[in-house]
CSV table of C-alpha atoms and ligand atoms in Angstrom, one decimal:
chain,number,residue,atom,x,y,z
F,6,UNK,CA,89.8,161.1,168.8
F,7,UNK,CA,86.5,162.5,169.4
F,8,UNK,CA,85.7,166.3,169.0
F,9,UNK,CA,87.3,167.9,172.4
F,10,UNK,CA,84.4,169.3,174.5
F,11,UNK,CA,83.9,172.9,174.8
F,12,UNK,CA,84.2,174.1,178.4
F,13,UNK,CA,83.8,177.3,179.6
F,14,UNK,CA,85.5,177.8,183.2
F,15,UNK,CA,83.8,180.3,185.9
F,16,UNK,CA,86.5,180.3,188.7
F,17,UNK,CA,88.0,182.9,191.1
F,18,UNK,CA,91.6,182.6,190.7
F,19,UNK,CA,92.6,181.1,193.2
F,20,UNK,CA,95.4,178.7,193.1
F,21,UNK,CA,93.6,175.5,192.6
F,22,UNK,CA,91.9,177.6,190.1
F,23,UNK,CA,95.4,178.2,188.3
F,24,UNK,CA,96.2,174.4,188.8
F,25,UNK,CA,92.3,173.6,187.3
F,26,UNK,CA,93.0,175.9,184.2
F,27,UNK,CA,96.2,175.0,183.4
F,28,UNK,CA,95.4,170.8,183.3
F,29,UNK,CA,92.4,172.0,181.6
F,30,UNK,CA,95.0,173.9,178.5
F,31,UNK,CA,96.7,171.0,179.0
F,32,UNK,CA,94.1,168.5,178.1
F,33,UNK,CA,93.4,167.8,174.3
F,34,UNK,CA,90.3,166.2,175.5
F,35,UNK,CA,89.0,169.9,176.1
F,36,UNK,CA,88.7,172.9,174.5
F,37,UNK,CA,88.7,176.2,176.9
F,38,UNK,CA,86.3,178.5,174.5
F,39,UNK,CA,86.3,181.2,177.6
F,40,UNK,CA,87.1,182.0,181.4
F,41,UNK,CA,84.5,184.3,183.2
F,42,UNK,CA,85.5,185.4,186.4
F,43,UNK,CA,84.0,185.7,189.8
F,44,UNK,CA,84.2,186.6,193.4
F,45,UNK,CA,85.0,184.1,195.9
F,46,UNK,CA,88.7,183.7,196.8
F,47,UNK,CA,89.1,187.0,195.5
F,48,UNK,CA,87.1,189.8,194.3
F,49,UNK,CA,85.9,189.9,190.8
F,50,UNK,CA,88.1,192.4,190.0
F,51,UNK,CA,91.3,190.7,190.5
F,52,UNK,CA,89.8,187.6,189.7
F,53,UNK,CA,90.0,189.1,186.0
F,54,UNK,CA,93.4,190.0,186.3
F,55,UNK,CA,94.2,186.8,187.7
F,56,UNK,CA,92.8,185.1,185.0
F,57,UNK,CA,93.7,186.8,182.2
F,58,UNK,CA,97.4,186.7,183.6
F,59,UNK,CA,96.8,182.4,184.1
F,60,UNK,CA,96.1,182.9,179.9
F,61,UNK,CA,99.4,184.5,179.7
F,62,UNK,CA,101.4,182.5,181.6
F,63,UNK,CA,99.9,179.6,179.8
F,64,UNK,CA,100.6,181.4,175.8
F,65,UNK,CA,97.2,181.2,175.5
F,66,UNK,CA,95.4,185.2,175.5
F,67,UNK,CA,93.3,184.1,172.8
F,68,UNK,CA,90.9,182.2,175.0
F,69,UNK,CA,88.1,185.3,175.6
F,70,UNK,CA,88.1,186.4,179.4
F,71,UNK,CA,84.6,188.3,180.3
F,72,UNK,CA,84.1,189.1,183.9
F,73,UNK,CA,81.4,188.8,186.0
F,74,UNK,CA,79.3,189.6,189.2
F,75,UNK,CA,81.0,191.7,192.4
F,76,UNK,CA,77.3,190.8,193.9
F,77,UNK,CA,75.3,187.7,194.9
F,78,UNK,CA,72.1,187.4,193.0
F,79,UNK,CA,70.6,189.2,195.7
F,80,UNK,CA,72.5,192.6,195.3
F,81,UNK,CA,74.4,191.3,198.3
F,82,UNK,CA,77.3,193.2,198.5
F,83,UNK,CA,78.9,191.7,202.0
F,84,UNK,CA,81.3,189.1,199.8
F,85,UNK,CA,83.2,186.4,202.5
F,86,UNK,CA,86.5,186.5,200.6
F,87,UNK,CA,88.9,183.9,201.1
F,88,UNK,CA,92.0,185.7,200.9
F,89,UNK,CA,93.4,184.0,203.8
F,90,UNK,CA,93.3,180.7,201.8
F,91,UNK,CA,95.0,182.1,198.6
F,92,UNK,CA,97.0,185.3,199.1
F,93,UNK,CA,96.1,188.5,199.3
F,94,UNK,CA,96.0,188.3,195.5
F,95,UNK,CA,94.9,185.1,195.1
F,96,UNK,CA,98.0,183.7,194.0
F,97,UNK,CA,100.0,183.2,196.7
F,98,UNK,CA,101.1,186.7,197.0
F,99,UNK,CA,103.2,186.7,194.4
F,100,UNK,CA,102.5,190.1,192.9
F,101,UNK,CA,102.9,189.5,189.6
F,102,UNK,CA,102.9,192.6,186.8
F,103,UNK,CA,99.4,193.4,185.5
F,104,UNK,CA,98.6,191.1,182.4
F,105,UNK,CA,98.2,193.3,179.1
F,106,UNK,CA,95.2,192.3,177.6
F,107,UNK,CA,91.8,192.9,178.7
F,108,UNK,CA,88.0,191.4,179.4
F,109,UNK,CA,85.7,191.2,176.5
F,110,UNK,CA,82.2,193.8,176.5
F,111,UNK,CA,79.8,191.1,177.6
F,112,UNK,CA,79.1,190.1,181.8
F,113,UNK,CA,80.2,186.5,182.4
F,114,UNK,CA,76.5,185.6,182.4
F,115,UNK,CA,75.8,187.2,178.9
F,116,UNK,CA,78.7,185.1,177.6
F,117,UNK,CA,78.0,182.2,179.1
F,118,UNK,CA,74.2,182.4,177.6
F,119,UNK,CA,75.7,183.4,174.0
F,120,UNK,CA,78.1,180.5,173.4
F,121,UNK,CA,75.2,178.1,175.2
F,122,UNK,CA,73.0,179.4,171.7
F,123,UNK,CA,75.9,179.3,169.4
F,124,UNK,CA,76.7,175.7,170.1
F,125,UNK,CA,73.5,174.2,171.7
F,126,UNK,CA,73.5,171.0,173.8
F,127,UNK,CA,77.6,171.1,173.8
F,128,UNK,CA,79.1,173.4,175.9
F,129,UNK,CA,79.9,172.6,178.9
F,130,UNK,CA,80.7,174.9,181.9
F,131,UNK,CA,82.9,174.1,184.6
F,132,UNK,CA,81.7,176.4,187.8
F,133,UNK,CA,84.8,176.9,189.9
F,134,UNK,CA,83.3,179.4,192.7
F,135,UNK,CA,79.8,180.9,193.7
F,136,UNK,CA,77.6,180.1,191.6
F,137,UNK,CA,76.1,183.8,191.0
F,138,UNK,CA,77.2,184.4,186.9
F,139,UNK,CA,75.3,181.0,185.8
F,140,UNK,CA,72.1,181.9,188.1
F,141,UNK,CA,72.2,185.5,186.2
F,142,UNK,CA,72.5,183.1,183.0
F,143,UNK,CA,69.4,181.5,183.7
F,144,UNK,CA,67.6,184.6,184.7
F,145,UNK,CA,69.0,186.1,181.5
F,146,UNK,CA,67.9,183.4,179.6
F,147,UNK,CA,64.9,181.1,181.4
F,148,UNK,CA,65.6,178.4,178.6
F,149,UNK,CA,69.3,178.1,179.4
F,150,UNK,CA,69.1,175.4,181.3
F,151,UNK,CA,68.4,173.2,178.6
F,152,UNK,CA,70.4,174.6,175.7
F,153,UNK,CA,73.8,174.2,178.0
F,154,UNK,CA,75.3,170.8,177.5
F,155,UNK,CA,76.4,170.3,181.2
F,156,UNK,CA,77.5,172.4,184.3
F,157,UNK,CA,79.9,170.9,186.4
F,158,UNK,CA,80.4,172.6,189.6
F,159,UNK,CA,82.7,172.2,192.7
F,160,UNK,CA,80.4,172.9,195.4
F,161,UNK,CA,79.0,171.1,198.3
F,162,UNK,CA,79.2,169.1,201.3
F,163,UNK,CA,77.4,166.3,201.2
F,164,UNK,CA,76.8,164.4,204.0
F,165,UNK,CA,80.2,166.0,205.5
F,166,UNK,CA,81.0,169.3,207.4
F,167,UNK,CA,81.6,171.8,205.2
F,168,UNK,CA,84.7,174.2,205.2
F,169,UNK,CA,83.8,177.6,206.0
F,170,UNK,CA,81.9,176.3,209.0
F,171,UNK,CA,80.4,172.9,209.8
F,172,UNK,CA,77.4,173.2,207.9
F,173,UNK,CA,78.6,175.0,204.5
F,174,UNK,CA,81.2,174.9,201.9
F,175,UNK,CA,82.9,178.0,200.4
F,176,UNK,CA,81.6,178.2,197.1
F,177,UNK,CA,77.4,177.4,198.1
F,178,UNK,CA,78.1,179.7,201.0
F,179,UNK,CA,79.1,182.3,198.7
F,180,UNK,CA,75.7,182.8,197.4
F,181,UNK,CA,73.5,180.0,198.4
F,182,UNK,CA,70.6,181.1,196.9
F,183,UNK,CA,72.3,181.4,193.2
F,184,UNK,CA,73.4,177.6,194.1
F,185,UNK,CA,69.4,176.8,194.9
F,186,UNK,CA,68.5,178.2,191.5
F,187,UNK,CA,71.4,176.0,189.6
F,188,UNK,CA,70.5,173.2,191.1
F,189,UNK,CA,66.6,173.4,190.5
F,190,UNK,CA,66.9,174.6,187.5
F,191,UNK,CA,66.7,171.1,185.0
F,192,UNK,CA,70.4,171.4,183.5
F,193,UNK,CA,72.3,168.6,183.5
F,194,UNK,CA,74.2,169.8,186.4
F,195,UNK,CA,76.8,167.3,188.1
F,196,UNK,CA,78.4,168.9,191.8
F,197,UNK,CA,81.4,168.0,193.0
F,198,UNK,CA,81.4,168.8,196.5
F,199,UNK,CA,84.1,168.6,199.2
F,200,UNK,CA,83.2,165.2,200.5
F,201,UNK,CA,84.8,163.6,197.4
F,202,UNK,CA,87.7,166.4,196.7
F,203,UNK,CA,89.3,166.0,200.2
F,204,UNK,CA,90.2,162.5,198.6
F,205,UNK,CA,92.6,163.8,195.9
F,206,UNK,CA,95.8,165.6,197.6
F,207,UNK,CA,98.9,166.6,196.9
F,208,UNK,CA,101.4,165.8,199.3
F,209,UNK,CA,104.3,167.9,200.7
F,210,UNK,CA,106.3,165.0,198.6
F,211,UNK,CA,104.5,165.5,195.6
F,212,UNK,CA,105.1,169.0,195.6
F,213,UNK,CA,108.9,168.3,196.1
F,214,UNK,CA,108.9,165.9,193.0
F,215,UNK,CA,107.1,169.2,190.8
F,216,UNK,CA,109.7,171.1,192.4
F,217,UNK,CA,112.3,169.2,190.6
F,218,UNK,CA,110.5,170.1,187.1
F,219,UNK,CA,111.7,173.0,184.7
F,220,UNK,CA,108.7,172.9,183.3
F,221,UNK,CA,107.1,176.2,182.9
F,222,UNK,CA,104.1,175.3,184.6
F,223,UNK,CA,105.6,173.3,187.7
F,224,UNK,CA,108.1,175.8,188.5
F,225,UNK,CA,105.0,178.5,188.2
F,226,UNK,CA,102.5,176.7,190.4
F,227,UNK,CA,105.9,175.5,193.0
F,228,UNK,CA,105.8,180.0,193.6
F,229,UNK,CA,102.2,180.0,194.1
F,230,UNK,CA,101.4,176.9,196.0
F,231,UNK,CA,103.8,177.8,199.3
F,232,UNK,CA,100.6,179.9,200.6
F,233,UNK,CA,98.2,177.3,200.0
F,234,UNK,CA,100.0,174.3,201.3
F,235,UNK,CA,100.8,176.2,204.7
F,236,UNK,CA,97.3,177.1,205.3
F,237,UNK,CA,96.0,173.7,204.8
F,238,UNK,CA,99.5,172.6,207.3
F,239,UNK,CA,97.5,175.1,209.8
F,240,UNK,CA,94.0,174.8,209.2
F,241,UNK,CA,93.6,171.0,209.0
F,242,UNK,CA,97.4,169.8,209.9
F,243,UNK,CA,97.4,167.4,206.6
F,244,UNK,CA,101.0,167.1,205.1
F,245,UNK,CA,99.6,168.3,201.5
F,246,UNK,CA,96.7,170.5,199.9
F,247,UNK,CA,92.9,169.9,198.7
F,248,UNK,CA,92.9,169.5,195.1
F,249,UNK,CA,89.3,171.0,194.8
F,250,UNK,CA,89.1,172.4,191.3
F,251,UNK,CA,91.5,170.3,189.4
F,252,UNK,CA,88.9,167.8,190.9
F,253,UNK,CA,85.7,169.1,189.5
F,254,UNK,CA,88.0,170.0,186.3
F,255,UNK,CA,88.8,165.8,185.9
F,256,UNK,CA,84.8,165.3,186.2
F,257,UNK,CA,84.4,167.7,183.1
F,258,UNK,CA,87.1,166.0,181.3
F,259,UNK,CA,85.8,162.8,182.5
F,260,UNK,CA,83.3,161.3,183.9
F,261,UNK,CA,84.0,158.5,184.7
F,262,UNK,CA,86.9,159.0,187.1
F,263,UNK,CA,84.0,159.2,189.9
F,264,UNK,CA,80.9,157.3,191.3
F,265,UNK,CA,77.9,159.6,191.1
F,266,UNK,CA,74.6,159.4,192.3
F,267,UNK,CA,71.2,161.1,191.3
F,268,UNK,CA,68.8,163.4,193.8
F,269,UNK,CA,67.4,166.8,194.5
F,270,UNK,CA,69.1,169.1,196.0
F,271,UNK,CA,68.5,172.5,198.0
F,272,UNK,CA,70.7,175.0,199.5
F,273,UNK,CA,69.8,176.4,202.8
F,274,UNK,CA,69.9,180.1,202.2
F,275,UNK,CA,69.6,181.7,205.8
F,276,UNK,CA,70.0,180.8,209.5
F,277,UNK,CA,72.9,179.0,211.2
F,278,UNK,CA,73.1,176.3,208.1
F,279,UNK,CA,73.2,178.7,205.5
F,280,UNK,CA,74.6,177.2,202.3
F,281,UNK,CA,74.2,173.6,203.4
F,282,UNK,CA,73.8,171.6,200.7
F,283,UNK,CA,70.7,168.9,201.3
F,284,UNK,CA,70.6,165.9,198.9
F,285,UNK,CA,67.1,163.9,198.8
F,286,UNK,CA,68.1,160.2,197.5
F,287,UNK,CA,64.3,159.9,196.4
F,288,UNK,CA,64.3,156.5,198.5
F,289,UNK,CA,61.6,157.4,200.5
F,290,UNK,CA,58.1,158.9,199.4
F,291,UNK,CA,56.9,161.1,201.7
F,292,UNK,CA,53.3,161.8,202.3
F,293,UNK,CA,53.6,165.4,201.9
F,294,UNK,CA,54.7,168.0,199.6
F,295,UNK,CA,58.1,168.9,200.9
F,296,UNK,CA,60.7,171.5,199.6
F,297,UNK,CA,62.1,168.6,197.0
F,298,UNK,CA,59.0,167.5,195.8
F,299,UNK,CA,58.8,167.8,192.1
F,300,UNK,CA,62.2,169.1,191.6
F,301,UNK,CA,64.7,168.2,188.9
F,302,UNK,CA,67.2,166.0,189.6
F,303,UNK,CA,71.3,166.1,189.8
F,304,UNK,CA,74.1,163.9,189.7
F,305,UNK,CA,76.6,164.2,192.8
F,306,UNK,CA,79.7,162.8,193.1
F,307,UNK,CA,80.3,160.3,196.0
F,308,UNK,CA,84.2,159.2,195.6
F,309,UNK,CA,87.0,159.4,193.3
F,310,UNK,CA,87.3,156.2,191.2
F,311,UNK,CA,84.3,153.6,189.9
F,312,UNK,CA,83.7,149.8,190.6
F,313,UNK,CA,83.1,148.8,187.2
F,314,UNK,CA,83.4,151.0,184.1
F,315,UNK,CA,86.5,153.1,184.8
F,316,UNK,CA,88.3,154.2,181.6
F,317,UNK,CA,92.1,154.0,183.4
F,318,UNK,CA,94.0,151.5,181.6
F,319,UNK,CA,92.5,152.1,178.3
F,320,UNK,CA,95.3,153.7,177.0
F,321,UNK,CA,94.1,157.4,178.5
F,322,UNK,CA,94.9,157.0,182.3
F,323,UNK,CA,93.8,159.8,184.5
F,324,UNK,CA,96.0,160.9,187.5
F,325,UNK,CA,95.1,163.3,190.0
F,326,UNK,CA,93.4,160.4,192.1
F,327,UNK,CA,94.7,159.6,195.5
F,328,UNK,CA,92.5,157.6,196.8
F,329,UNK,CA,92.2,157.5,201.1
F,330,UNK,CA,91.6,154.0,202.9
F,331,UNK,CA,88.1,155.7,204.9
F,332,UNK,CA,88.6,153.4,207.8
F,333,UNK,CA,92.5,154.3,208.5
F,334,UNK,CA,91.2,157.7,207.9
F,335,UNK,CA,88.9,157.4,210.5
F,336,UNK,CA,92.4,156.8,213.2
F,337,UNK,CA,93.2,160.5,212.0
F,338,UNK,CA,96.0,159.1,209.3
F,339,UNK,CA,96.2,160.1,205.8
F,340,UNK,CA,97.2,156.8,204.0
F,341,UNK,CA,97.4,157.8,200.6
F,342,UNK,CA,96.6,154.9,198.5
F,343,UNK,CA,96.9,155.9,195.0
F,344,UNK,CA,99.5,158.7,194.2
F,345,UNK,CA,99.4,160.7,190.7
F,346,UNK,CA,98.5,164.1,190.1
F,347,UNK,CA,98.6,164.0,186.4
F,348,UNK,CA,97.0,163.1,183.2
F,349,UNK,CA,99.1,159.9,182.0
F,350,UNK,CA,98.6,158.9,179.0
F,351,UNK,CA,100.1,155.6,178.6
F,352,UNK,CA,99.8,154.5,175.1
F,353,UNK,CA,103.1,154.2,172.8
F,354,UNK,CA,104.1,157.9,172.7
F,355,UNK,CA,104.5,158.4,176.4
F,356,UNK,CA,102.6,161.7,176.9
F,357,UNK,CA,102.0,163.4,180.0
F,358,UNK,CA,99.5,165.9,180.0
F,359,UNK,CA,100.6,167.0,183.1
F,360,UNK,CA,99.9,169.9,185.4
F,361,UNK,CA,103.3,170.8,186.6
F,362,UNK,CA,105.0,169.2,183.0
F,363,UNK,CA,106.6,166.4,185.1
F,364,UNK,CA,107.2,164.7,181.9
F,365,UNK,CA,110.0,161.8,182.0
F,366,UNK,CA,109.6,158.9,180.5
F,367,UNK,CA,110.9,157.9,183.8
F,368,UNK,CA,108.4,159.7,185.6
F,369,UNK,CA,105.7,158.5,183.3
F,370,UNK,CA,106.9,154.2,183.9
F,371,UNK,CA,106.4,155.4,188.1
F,372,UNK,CA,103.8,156.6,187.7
F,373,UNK,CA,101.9,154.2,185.5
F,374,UNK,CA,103.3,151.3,187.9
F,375,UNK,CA,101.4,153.5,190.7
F,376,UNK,CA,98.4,153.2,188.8
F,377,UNK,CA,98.0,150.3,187.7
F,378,UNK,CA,98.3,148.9,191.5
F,379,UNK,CA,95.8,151.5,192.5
F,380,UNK,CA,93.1,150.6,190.0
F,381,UNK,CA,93.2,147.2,191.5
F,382,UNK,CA,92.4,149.0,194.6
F,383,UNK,CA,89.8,151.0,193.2
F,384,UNK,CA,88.2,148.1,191.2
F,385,UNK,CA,88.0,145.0,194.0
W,410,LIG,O1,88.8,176.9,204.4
W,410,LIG,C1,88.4,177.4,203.3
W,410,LIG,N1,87.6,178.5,203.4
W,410,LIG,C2,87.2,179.1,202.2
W,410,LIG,N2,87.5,178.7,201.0
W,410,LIG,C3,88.3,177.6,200.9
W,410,LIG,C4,88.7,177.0,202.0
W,410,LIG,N3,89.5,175.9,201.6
W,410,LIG,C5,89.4,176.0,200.3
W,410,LIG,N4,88.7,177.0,199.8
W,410,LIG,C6,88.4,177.4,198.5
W,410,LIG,O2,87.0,177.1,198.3
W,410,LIG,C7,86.8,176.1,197.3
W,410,LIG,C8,86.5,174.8,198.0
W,410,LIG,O3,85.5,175.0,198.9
W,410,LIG,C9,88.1,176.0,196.5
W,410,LIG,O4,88.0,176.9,195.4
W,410,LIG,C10,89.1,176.5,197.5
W,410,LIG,O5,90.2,177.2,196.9
């Protein structure tokens, strides 16, 4: 097997961050070389506890933990928390005991910049919430851009409403003009936004089949996801949850789980659309200078699953796809094509690299059948 990939995960934990991190400890494609922390579904503050209690939980308080920003790149100090999302801390308010170990010395953004020079080209970061630690890297650090391998980052809504109103989603609107300097920067940045991670949900059944796991991490995430899936029961009346980081997460691991395409893109930074996200598909050439003239380009997901060159069924199948029929969709249903939340790997030792350790080879046989039918789906 190839060298795994170095990733370095900025996230705000956050329960779909805990869910992200653990499928990423859980995935020998990836190496986790550090977590920095930031504001966004929490403050920064107890996003470092969180995450260095996620490393604990997981057995894993070797992996670095430094923290980051508690203001937007503009000193902005008036943080939109989404506490009602997550908890009041973060992780489904369980109030769990404060983890032992400690951040490192160096900001987020100084760590992020230090491991880009220590391993040039191949680390990859994996931008969880506002995007305020990797614009300070770039100011920190004007050629970071180039030396970082790749920054994936859930963010966005393209071409959709967003979720903290109709024009913005959380994690842009959390300090859109941070986002506006990551994505004109010239890294090879690839956003997942929400258009394309309100197609992967776990259902209220899925969460009954983790429910039946003793696995250390199912029965963990079964605690923390009650307050999740009851505010996505309220806020959008779906019979499951948004699966936004894990999401982004699979696109680090993979690529080529989703269908991408290539534009500029600019964040709206004030007025009623702050933190819209505005993708220019470069089909026209306009004959003026405009705002995305001459500006480097991104990579942007557009759906879950790809018509040709998918990698499921080569022995490494990837789960965590539930793939919606759009025009169904349209009649307000939630017809859930494809269900599997997990990594499957189904070559001849029956693995599962799962998120909630749902790991029978009975499990594993469902699941793959499941698959199998779905990339049929996904590839006609
Ligand atoms: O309705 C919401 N308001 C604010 N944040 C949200 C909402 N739903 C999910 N998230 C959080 O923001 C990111 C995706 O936009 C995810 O990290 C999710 O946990």
């Amino acid at each position: 097997m190839a060298e795994p990939k170095k990733i370095i995960i900025d996230t705000d934990p956050g329960i779909d961050d805990a869910m992200a991190i653990f499928l990423a400890l859980r995935s020998p494609e990836v190496e986790v070389i550090g977590l920095t922390t930031i504001y966004g579904n929490v403050y920064t503050t107890l996003a470092t506890r969180n995450a260095l209690h996620l490393l604990e939980i997981a057995g894993r308080t070797d992996i670095p933990v430094a923290e980051g920003s508690h203001v937007t790149i503009t000193k902005g100090t008036k943080l939109r928390i989404a506490d009602f999302v997550h908890g009041a801390d973060g992780l489904g308010n369980q109030n769990f005991p404060p983890p032992k170990a400690k951040p490192i010395a160096e900001s987020a953004a100084a760590f992020i910049v230090q491991q880009a020079n220590l391993y040039p080209g191949k680390v990859t970061v994996v931008a969880l919430g506002p995007l305020t630690n990797i614009a300070l890297a770039i100011e920190l650090d004007p050629a970071f851009p180039k030396k970082i391998g790749q920054i994936v980052l859930l963010g966005g809504a393209f071409a959709v409403n967003g979720n903290v109103n109709p024009a913005a989603e959380a994690n842009i609107f959390g300090d859109p003009d941070a986002a506006d300097v990551v994505f004109t920067s010239g890294a090879d940045v690839l956003a997942v936004g929400i258009n394309v991670t309100h197609q992967v949900v776990l259902t209220d059944a899925d969460r009954d089949k983790l429910a039946q796991s003793d696995g250390k991490f199912a029965r963990y995430l079964c605690k923390i996801l009650e307050v999740y899936f009851s505010y996505h029961h309220d806020a959008y009346s779906t019979r499951g949850v948004y699966l936004h980081d894990p999401t982004a997460l699979l696109a680090a691991v993979n690529p080529s789980l989703m269908t991408y395409t290539e534009g500029v893109v600019r964040v709206q930074t004030n007025g009623i659309t702050r933190g819209l996200t505005l993708f220019y598909n470069k089909q026209k050439r306009f004959g003026e200078v405009t705002e995305w003239s001459n500006k480097p380009t991104v990579k942007v997901a557009v759906t879950v699953g790809c018509s040709h060159r998918c990698e499921i069924g080569h022995g490494a199948a990837y789960g965590l796809i539930k793939y919606y029929d759009w025009s169904s969709l349209m009649n307000g249903e939630i017809p859930l094509m494809v269900v599997s939340c997990f990594t499957i790997h189904m070559n001849q030792q029956s693995r599962v690299a799962a998120v909630g350790e749902i790991a029978s080879v009975q499990f594993l046989l469902q699941k793959s059948t499941t698959l199998r039918l779905t990339l049929e789906q996904l590839t006609c």
